[in-house]
Coordinates of C-alpha atoms in Angstrom, one line a residue:
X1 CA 312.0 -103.1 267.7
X2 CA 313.3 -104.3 264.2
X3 CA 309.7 -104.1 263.0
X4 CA 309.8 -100.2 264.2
X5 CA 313.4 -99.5 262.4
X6 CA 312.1 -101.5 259.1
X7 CA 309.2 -99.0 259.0
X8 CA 311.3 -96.2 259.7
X9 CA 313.8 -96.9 256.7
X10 CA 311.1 -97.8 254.6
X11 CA 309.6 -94.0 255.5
X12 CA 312.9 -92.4 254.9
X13 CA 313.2 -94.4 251.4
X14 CA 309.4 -92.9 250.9
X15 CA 310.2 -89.4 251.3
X16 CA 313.9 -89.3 249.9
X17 CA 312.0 -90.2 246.8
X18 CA 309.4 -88.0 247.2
X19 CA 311.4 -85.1 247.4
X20 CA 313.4 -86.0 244.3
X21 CA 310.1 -85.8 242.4
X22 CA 309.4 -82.6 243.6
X23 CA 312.9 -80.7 242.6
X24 CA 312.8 -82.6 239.3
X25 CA 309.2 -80.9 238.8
X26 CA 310.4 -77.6 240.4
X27 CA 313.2 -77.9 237.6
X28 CA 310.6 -78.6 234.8
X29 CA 308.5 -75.7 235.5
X30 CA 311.7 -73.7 236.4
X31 CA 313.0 -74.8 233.1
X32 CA 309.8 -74.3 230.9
X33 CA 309.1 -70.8 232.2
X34 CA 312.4 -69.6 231.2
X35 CA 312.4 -68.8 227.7
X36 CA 315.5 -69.2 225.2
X37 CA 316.0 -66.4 223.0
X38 CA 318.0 -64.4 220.7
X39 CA 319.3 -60.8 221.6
X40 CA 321.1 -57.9 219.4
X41 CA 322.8 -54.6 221.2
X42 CA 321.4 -51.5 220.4
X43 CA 323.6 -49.0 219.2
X44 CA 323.9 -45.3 218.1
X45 CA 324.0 -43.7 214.9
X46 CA 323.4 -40.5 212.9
X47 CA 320.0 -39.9 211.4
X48 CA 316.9 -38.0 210.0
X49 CA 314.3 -36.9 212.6
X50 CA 310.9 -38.1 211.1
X51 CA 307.3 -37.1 211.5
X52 CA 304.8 -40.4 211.4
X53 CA 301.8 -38.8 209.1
X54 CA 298.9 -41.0 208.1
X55 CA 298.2 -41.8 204.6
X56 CA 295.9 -43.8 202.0
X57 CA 296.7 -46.6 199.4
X58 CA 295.7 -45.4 196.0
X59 CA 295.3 -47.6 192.9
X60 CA 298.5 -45.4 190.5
X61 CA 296.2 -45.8 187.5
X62 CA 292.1 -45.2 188.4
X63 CA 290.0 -44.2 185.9
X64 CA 286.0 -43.3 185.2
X65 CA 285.8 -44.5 181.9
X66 CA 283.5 -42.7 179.8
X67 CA 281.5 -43.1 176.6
X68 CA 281.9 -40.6 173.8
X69 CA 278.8 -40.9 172.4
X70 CA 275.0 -41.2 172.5
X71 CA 273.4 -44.7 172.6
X72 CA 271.7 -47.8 173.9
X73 CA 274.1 -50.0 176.6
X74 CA 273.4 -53.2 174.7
X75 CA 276.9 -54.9 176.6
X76 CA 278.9 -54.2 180.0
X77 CA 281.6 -56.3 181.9
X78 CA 281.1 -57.0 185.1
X79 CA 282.7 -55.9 188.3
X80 CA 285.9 -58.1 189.0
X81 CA 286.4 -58.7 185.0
X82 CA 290.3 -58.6 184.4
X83 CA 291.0 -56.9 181.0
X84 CA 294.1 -55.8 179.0
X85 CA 294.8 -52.8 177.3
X86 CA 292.3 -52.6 174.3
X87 CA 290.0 -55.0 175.6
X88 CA 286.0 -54.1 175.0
X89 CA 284.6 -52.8 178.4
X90 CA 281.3 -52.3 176.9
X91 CA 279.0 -51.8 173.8
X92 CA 276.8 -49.5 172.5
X93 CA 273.8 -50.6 170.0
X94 CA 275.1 -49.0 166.4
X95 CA 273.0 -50.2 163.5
X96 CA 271.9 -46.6 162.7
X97 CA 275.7 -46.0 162.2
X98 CA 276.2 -49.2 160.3
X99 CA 273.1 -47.6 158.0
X100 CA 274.6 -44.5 157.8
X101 CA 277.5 -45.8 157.3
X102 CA 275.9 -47.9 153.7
X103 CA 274.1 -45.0 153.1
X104 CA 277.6 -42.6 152.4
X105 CA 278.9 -45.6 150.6
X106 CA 276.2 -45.7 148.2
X107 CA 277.1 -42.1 148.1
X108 CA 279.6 -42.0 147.4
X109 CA 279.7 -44.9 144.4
X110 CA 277.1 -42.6 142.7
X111 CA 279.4 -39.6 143.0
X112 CA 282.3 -41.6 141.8
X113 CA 280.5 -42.7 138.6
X114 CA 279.3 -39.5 137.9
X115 CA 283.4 -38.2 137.9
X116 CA 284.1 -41.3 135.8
X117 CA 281.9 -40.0 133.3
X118 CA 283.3 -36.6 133.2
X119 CA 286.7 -37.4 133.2
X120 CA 285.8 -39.4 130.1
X121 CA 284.1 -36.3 128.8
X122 CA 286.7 -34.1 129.5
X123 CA 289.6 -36.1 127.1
X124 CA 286.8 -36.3 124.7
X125 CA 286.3 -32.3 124.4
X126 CA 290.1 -32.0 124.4
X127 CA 290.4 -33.8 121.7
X128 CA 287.9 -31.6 120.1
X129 CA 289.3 -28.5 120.8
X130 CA 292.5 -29.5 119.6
X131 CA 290.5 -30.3 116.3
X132 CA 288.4 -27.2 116.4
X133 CA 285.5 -29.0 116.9
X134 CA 283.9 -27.5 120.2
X135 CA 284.0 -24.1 121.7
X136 CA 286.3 -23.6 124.9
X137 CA 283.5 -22.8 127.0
X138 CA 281.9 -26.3 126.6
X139 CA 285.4 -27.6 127.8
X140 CA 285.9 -25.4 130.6
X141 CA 282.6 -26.2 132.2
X142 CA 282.9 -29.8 131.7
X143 CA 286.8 -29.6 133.9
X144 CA 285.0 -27.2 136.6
X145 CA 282.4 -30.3 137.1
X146 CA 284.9 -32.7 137.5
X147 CA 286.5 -30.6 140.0
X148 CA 283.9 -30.3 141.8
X149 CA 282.2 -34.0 141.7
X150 CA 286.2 -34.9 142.9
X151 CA 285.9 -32.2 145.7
X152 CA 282.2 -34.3 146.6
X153 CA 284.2 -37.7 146.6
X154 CA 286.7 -36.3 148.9
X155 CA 283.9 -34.9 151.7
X156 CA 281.9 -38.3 151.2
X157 CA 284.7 -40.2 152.1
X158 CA 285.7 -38.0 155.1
X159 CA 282.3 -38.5 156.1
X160 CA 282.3 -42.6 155.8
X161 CA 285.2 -42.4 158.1
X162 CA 283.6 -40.3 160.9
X163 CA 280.9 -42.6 160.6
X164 CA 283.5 -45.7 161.0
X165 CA 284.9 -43.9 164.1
X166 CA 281.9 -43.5 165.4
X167 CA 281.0 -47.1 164.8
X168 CA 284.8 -48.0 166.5
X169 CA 283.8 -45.6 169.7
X170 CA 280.7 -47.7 169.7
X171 CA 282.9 -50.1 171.6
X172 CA 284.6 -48.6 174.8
X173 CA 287.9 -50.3 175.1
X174 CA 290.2 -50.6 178.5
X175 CA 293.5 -47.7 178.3
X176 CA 295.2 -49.6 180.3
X177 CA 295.2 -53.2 181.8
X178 CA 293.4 -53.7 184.8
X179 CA 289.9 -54.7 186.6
X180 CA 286.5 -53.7 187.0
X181 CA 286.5 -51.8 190.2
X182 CA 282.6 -50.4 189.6
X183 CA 279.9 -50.3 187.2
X184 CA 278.1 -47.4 187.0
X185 CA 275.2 -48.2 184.3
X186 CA 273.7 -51.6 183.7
X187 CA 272.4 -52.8 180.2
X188 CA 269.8 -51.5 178.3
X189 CA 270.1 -48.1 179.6
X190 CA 270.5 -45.1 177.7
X191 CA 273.9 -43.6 178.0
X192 CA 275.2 -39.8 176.8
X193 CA 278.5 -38.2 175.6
X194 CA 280.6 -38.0 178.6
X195 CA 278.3 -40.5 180.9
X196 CA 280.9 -42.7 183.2
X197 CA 279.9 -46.2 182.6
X198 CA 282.9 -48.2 184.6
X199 CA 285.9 -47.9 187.0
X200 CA 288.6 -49.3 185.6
X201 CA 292.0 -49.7 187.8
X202 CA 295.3 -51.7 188.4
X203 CA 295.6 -53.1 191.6
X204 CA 299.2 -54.2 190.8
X205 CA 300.4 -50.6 190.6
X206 CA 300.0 -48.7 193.5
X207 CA 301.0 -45.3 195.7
X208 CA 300.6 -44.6 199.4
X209 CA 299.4 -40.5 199.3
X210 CA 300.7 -38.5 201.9
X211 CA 299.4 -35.1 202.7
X212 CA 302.5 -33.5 204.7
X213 CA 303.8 -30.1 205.7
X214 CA 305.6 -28.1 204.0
X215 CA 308.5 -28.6 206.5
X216 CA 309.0 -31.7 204.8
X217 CA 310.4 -30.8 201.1
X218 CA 313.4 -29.8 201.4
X219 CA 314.5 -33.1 203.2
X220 CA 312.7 -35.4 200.4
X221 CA 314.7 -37.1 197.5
X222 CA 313.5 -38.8 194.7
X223 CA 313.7 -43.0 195.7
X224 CA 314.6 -41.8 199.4
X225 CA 313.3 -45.2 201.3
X226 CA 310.8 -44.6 204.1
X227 CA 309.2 -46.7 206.8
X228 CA 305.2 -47.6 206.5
X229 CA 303.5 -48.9 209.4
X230 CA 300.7 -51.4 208.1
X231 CA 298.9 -53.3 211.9
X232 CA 301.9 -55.3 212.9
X233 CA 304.0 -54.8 209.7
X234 CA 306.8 -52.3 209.2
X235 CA 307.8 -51.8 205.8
X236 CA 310.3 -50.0 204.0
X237 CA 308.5 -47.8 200.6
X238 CA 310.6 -45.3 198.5
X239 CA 309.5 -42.4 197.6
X240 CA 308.4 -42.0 193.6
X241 CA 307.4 -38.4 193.2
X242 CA 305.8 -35.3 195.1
X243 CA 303.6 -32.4 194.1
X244 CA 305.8 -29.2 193.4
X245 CA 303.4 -27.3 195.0
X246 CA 301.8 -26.9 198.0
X247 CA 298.1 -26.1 199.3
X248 CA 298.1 -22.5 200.2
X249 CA 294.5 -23.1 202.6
X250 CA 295.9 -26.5 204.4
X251 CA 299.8 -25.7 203.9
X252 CA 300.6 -29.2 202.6
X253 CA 301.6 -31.2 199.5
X254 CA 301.0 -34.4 198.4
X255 CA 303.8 -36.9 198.6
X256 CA 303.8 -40.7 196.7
X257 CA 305.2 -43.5 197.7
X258 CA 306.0 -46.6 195.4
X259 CA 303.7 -49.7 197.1
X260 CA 303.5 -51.8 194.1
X261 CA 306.1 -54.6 195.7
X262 CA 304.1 -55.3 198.7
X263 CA 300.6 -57.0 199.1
X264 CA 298.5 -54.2 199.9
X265 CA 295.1 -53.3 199.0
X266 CA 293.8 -50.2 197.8
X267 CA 291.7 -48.1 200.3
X268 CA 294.0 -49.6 203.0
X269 CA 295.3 -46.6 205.7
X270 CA 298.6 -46.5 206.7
X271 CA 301.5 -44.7 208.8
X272 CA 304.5 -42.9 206.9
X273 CA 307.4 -41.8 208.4
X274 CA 308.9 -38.8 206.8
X275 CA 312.6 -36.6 207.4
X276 CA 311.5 -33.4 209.0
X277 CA 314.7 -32.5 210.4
X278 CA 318.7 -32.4 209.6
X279 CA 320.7 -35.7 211.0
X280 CA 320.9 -36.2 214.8
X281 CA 322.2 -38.8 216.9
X282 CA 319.6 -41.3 217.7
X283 CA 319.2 -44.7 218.6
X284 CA 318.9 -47.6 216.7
X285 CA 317.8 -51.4 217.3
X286 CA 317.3 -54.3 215.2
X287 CA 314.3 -54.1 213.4
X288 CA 313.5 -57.9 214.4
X289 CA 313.3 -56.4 217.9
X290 CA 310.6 -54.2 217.5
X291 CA 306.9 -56.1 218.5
X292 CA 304.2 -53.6 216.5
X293 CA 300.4 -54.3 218.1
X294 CA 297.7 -51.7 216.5
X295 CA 297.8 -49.3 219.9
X296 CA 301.8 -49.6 221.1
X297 CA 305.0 -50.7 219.5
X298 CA 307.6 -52.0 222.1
X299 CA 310.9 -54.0 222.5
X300 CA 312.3 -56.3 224.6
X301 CA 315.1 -55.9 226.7
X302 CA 317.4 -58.5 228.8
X303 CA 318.4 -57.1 232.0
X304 CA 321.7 -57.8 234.1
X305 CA 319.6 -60.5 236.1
X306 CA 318.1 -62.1 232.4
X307 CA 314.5 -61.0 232.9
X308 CA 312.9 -59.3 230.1
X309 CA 311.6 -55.5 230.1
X310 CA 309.0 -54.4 228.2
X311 CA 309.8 -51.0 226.8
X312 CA 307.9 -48.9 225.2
X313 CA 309.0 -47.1 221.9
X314 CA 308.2 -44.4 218.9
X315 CA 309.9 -45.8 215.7
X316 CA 311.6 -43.4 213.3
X317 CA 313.2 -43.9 210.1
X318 CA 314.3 -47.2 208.8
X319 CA 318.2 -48.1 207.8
X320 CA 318.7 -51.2 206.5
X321 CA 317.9 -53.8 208.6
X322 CA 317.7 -51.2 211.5
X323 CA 315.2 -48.3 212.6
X324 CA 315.6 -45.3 214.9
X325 CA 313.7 -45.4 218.2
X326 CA 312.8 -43.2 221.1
X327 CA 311.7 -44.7 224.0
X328 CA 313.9 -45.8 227.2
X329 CA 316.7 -47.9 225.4
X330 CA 320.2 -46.5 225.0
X331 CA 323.2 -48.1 222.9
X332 CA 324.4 -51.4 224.6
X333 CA 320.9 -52.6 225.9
X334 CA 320.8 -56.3 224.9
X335 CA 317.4 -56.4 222.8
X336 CA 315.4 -59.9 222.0
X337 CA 315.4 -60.3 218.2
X338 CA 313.6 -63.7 218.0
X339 CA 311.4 -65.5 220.9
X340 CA 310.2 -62.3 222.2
X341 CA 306.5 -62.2 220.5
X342 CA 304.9 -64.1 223.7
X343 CA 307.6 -63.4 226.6
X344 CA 306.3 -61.8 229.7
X345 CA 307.3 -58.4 231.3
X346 CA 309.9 -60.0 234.1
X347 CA 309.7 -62.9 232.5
X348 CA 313.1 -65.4 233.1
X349 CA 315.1 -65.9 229.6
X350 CA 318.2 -67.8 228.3
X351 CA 320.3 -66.2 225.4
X352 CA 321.2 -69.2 223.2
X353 CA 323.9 -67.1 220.8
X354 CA 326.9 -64.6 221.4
X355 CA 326.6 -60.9 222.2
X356 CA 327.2 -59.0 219.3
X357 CA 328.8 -55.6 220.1
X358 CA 327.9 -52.7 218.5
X359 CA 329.4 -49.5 218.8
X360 CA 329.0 -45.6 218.4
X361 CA 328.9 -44.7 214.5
X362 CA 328.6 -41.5 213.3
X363 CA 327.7 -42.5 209.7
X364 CA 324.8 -39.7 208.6
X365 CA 321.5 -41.4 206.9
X366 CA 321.3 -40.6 203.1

């Protein structure tokens, strides 16, 4: 009998023990699939409709540079070369400008000799004339001589310095700082007047292009900040400037936004968002909250029970550290600002900071 109850307790002992294990692990599991994190209120505000339009990053400065002359390609920079204003972007071969050049020199130290000479001449008659020594005639010819071997000086030196500008185009400097973007001819060819030979461009200055309606000017404003949608990024571009007229075949204009802050690369495609509309109330959440993937854009909201909804939403324009939304989420809804990127729809949370209350404002969007 006392061998039966010293089983028994020892049993009891057993499984007492065993089921503390299992609510400690229940509580693990419990305690690692609910997620701690941060939350914001959504709240109402004034502001701009906007229409999401797609649009290009451009290099601001892009040019085909060209040569001005005939010649051999005897030099080019490569693709990728970083230059600065002025710097040579290629050569052309000019030693039958450099003999040219010799030969209106000579030229022109003949002609000069020959003026020297009757210039000399000139105060000699002069002084005959003054003595009556030599008919006026003699004189007068001798002056219209030196007239015209000055007028000859004059055109050769003109002509040295086309030949030096010519010998200066030779070499076909950058306009602006920047990098090789293409070459276009390779060495040794033969290149004309007006034959691109390289794309030049900044990639440190550049504008998102926007081809929008016509319904958008009169809500545009020079340095007017507008949201860009980049894969999972948001960001917030001013406006720089805007065509003043429109295309009368597709009814748009072309509108530029100022990109030159962020790191973007040129032939990149983006989303704008641009006003369309006069102010209207709309919603706003933290721009934290939103969770941009490349086919949806959704928040996270806590519910009364603290599981988190997934909700699908269209982002409009930006304000600050907040961005109009429309989508199922109204003023009040408790939105996850940090710890949302791998929560579960239904998924258990825990807020770890203080509700913050926002209210209605009716404060309209400049």
């Amino acid at each position: 009998m006392e061998i039966k109850m010293s089983l028994l307790k020892r049993m009891t002992v057993v499984s007492l023990t065993s089921f503390s294990l299992a609510l400690l692990s229940i509580n693990a599991i419990a305690q690692e699939v609910t997620q701690m994190v941060s939350v914001e209120q959504a709240k109402q505000q004034h502001v701009t409709p906007t229409v999401w339009l797609p649009g290009n990053v451009v290099n601001r400065s892009n040019a085909r540079i060209s040569t001005e002359q005939n010649g051999r390609l005897t030099w080019i920079l490569d693709v990728g070369a970083k230059v600065n204003k002025g710097d040579p972007l290629a050569k052309l071969d000019a030693r039958h400008l450099d003999l040219q050049l010799a030969e209106k020199q000579a030229q022109f130290r003949q002609q000069k000799i020959n003026a020297d000479y009757l210039k000399k001449q000139q105060k000699r008659l002069r002084a005959l004339i003054d003595n009556n020594s030599t008919a006026r005639a003699e004189f007068d010819r001798t002056e219209k001589d030196l007239h015209i071997a000055n007028e000859a000086l004059g055109a050769l030196e003109i002509q040295a310095k086309q030949i030096e500008l010519a010998i200066e185009k030779a070499t076909i400097k950058a306009p602006f700082a920047g990098k090789i973007n293409r070459r276009l001819v390779q060495q040794g060819e033969y290149v004309t007047m007006g034959m691109p030979l390289v794309q030049l461009v900044d990639p440190n200055t550049l504008d998102i292009t926007i081809a929008a309606p016509l319904s958008v000017a009169p809500y545009l404003s020079a340095n007017n900040e507008v949201l860009v949608k980049f894969k999972d990024k948001l960001l917030t571009v001013p406006v720089r400037t805007w065509s003043p007229a429109g295309d009368s075949s597709s009814r748009t204009f072309e509108v530029k936004l100022n990109a030159s802050q962020y790191d973007l690369f040129s032939g990149l495609a983006v989303t704008a968002s641009l006003p369309n509309e006069k102010a209207v109330s709309a919603t706003l959440v933290p721009r934290d909250a939103l969770i941009l993937r490349e086919k949806e854009t959704y928040v996270i909201a806590v519910d009364t029970e603290s599981n988190a909804r997934k909700i699908r939403v269209s982002v409009g324009r930006g304000i600050g550290e907040w961005v109009s939304v429309e989508g199922k989420v109204s003023a009040g809804d408790k939105l996850v600002v940090r710890g949302g990127e791998r929560l579960e729809d239904g998924q258990k949370v825990r807020i770890n900071q203080p509700e913050v209350k926002q209210g209605v404002e009716n404060i309209a969007a400049n």
